[in-house]
Amino acid sequence: MAPEAPPSNAFADLLEREHDRVIQRWTERVVRTEARAQAVSAPALLDSVPEFVRHVIAALRRQAPEAIHDHAPDAAGAARAHGSQRYRIGFDLRIVVIEYNLLREVL
């Protein structure tokens, strides 16, 4: 018997479809908002963001609470990797919080 496809989630579908545009809009807003981000190369600024957005999409598609719990380390790991990368390029916690807020606004 083939496994059932996960239920559709309209927001996850939209985010997946608009993945590149969301990241582009987020990047533009970060650079406009935060002076330190203006001095960072585009590859460094984007380093872990696409993976983080993919983890958000996956988390949105999980419906059962036990499924969310089973995969929480993946999402937490993506957030940790993003935060660590930001620390290495000189961002502090305040800038990372601004970034997450801007991503939320773009979404």
PDB file of C-alpha atoms in Angstrom:
ATOM      1  CA  MET A   1       0.000   0.000   0.000  1.00  0.00           C
ATOM      2  CA  ALA A   2       1.399   3.405  -0.971  1.00  0.00           C
ATOM      3  CA  PRO A   3       1.734   5.992   1.805  1.00  0.00           C
ATOM      4  CA  GLU A   4      -0.833   8.750   1.839  1.00  0.00           C
ATOM      5  CA  ALA A   5       0.234  12.117   0.520  1.00  0.00           C
ATOM      6  CA  PRO A   6       0.402  14.763   3.223  1.00  0.00           C
ATOM      7  CA  PRO A   7      -2.593  17.091   3.300  1.00  0.00           C
ATOM      8  CA  SER A   8      -2.232  20.289   1.349  1.00  0.00           C
ATOM      9  CA  ASN A   9      -1.537  23.452   3.272  1.00  0.00           C
ATOM     10  CA  ALA A  10      -2.385  26.574   1.275  1.00  0.00           C
ATOM     11  CA  PHE A  11       0.236  28.745   2.987  1.00  0.00           C
ATOM     12  CA  ALA A  12       2.954  26.090   2.553  1.00  0.00           C
ATOM     13  CA  ASP A  13       1.970  25.734  -1.107  1.00  0.00           C
ATOM     14  CA  LEU A  14       2.140  29.493  -1.612  1.00  0.00           C
ATOM     15  CA  LEU A  15       5.481  29.754   0.177  1.00  0.00           C
ATOM     16  CA  GLU A  16       6.906  26.915  -1.898  1.00  0.00           C
ATOM     17  CA  ARG A  17       5.665  28.479  -5.130  1.00  0.00           C
ATOM     18  CA  GLU A  18       6.956  31.952  -4.186  1.00  0.00           C
ATOM     19  CA  HIS A  19      10.134  30.708  -2.433  1.00  0.00           C
ATOM     20  CA  ASP A  20      12.594  32.726  -4.560  1.00  0.00           C
ATOM     21  CA  ARG A  21      10.492  35.890  -4.486  1.00  0.00           C
ATOM     22  CA  VAL A  22      10.060  35.700  -0.697  1.00  0.00           C
ATOM     23  CA  ILE A  23      13.808  35.344  -0.204  1.00  0.00           C
ATOM     24  CA  GLN A  24      14.516  38.201  -2.613  1.00  0.00           C
ATOM     25  CA  ARG A  25      12.036  40.524  -0.870  1.00  0.00           C
ATOM     26  CA  TRP A  26      13.383  39.529   2.548  1.00  0.00           C
ATOM     27  CA  THR A  27      16.984  40.184   1.438  1.00  0.00           C
ATOM     28  CA  GLU A  28      16.086  43.620   0.059  1.00  0.00           C
ATOM     29  CA  ARG A  29      14.366  44.567   3.321  1.00  0.00           C
ATOM     30  CA  VAL A  30      17.239  43.328   5.500  1.00  0.00           C
ATOM     31  CA  VAL A  31      19.771  45.330   3.494  1.00  0.00           C
ATOM     32  CA  ARG A  32      17.578  48.459   3.592  1.00  0.00           C
ATOM     33  CA  THR A  33      16.890  48.115   7.315  1.00  0.00           C
ATOM     34  CA  GLU A  34      20.210  47.067   8.777  1.00  0.00           C
ATOM     35  CA  ALA A  35      23.430  48.954   7.963  1.00  0.00           C
ATOM     36  CA  ARG A  36      25.641  46.002   8.904  1.00  0.00           C
ATOM     37  CA  ALA A  37      23.818  43.816   6.365  1.00  0.00           C
ATOM     38  CA  GLN A  38      24.727  46.321   3.637  1.00  0.00           C
ATOM     39  CA  ALA A  39      28.400  45.410   4.084  1.00  0.00           C
ATOM     40  CA  VAL A  40      27.794  41.652   3.771  1.00  0.00           C
ATOM     41  CA  SER A  41      28.065  39.889   0.421  1.00  0.00           C
ATOM     42  CA  ALA A  42      24.850  38.496  -1.046  1.00  0.00           C
ATOM     43  CA  PRO A  43      26.044  34.864  -0.770  1.00  0.00           C
ATOM     44  CA  ALA A  44      26.874  35.327   2.919  1.00  0.00           C
ATOM     45  CA  LEU A  45      23.572  37.090   3.564  1.00  0.00           C
ATOM     46  CA  LEU A  46      21.614  34.298   1.855  1.00  0.00           C
ATOM     47  CA  ASP A  47      23.730  31.437   3.209  1.00  0.00           C
ATOM     48  CA  SER A  48      21.187  29.528   5.303  1.00  0.00           C
ATOM     49  CA  VAL A  49      17.946  31.334   4.442  1.00  0.00           C
ATOM     50  CA  PRO A  50      16.756  29.028   1.611  1.00  0.00           C
ATOM     51  CA  GLU A  51      17.183  25.966   3.831  1.00  0.00           C
ATOM     52  CA  PHE A  52      15.403  27.707   6.705  1.00  0.00           C
ATOM     53  CA  VAL A  53      12.444  28.572   4.438  1.00  0.00           C
ATOM     54  CA  ARG A  54      12.289  24.940   3.237  1.00  0.00           C
ATOM     55  CA  HIS A  55      12.100  23.845   6.898  1.00  0.00           C
ATOM     56  CA  VAL A  56       9.258  26.317   7.504  1.00  0.00           C
ATOM     57  CA  ILE A  57       7.383  24.836   4.524  1.00  0.00           C
ATOM     58  CA  ALA A  58       7.916  21.310   5.862  1.00  0.00           C
ATOM     59  CA  ALA A  59       6.746  22.325   9.345  1.00  0.00           C
ATOM     60  CA  LEU A  60       3.591  23.912   7.909  1.00  0.00           C
ATOM     61  CA  ARG A  61       2.771  20.689   6.101  1.00  0.00           C
ATOM     62  CA  ARG A  62       2.955  18.572   9.243  1.00  0.00           C
ATOM     63  CA  GLN A  63      -0.474  18.370  10.806  1.00  0.00           C
ATOM     64  CA  ALA A  64      -0.258  15.892  13.682  1.00  0.00           C
ATOM     65  CA  PRO A  65       1.334  17.166  16.913  1.00  0.00           C
ATOM     66  CA  GLU A  66       3.492  14.026  17.135  1.00  0.00           C
ATOM     67  CA  ALA A  67       4.827  14.713  13.618  1.00  0.00           C
ATOM     68  CA  ILE A  68       5.803  18.230  14.641  1.00  0.00           C
ATOM     69  CA  HIS A  69       7.547  16.868  17.723  1.00  0.00           C
ATOM     70  CA  ASP A  70       9.357  14.168  15.720  1.00  0.00           C
ATOM     71  CA  HIS A  71      10.771  16.733  13.303  1.00  0.00           C
ATOM     72  CA  ALA A  72      11.393  19.607  15.724  1.00  0.00           C
ATOM     73  CA  PRO A  73      15.169  19.023  15.786  1.00  0.00           C
ATOM     74  CA  ASP A  74      15.275  19.614  12.012  1.00  0.00           C
ATOM     75  CA  ALA A  75      13.616  23.032  12.302  1.00  0.00           C
ATOM     76  CA  ALA A  76      15.594  23.882  15.429  1.00  0.00           C
ATOM     77  CA  GLY A  77      18.788  22.785  13.691  1.00  0.00           C
ATOM     78  CA  ALA A  78      18.041  25.053  10.722  1.00  0.00           C
ATOM     79  CA  ALA A  79      17.432  28.008  13.053  1.00  0.00           C
ATOM     80  CA  ARG A  80      20.615  27.213  14.998  1.00  0.00           C
ATOM     81  CA  ALA A  81      22.660  26.957  11.783  1.00  0.00           C
ATOM     82  CA  HIS A  82      21.272  30.276  10.573  1.00  0.00           C
ATOM     83  CA  GLY A  83      22.038  31.976  13.898  1.00  0.00           C
ATOM     84  CA  SER A  84      25.567  30.524  13.962  1.00  0.00           C
ATOM     85  CA  GLN A  85      26.224  31.684  10.417  1.00  0.00           C
ATOM     86  CA  ARG A  86      25.017  35.166  11.329  1.00  0.00           C
ATOM     87  CA  TYR A  87      27.299  35.245  14.372  1.00  0.00           C
ATOM     88  CA  ARG A  88      30.297  34.264  12.193  1.00  0.00           C
ATOM     89  CA  ILE A  89      29.667  37.192   9.827  1.00  0.00           C
ATOM     90  CA  GLY A  90      29.372  39.653  12.706  1.00  0.00           C
ATOM     91  CA  PHE A  91      25.639  39.920  13.318  1.00  0.00           C
ATOM     92  CA  ASP A  92      24.461  40.114  16.902  1.00  0.00           C
ATOM     93  CA  LEU A  93      21.231  38.770  18.389  1.00  0.00           C
ATOM     94  CA  ARG A  94      19.415  42.069  17.772  1.00  0.00           C
ATOM     95  CA  ILE A  95      20.066  41.848  14.020  1.00  0.00           C
ATOM     96  CA  VAL A  96      18.993  38.186  13.864  1.00  0.00           C
ATOM     97  CA  VAL A  97      15.717  39.096  15.588  1.00  0.00           C
ATOM     98  CA  ILE A  98      15.225  41.927  13.075  1.00  0.00           C
ATOM     99  CA  GLU A  99      15.848  39.438  10.261  1.00  0.00           C
ATOM    100  CA  TYR A 100      13.249  36.985  11.564  1.00  0.00           C
ATOM    101  CA  ASN A 101      10.752  39.810  12.025  1.00  0.00           C
ATOM    102  CA  LEU A 102      11.339  41.002   8.452  1.00  0.00           C
ATOM    103  CA  LEU A 103      10.880  37.463   7.165  1.00  0.00           C
ATOM    104  CA  ARG A 104       7.599  37.233   9.077  1.00  0.00           C
ATOM    105  CA  GLU A 105       6.462  40.543   7.546  1.00  0.00           C
ATOM    106  CA  VAL A 106       7.405  39.410   4.041  1.00  0.00           C
ATOM    107  CA  LEU A 107       5.488  36.173   4.548  1.00  0.00           C
TER     108      LEU A 107
END
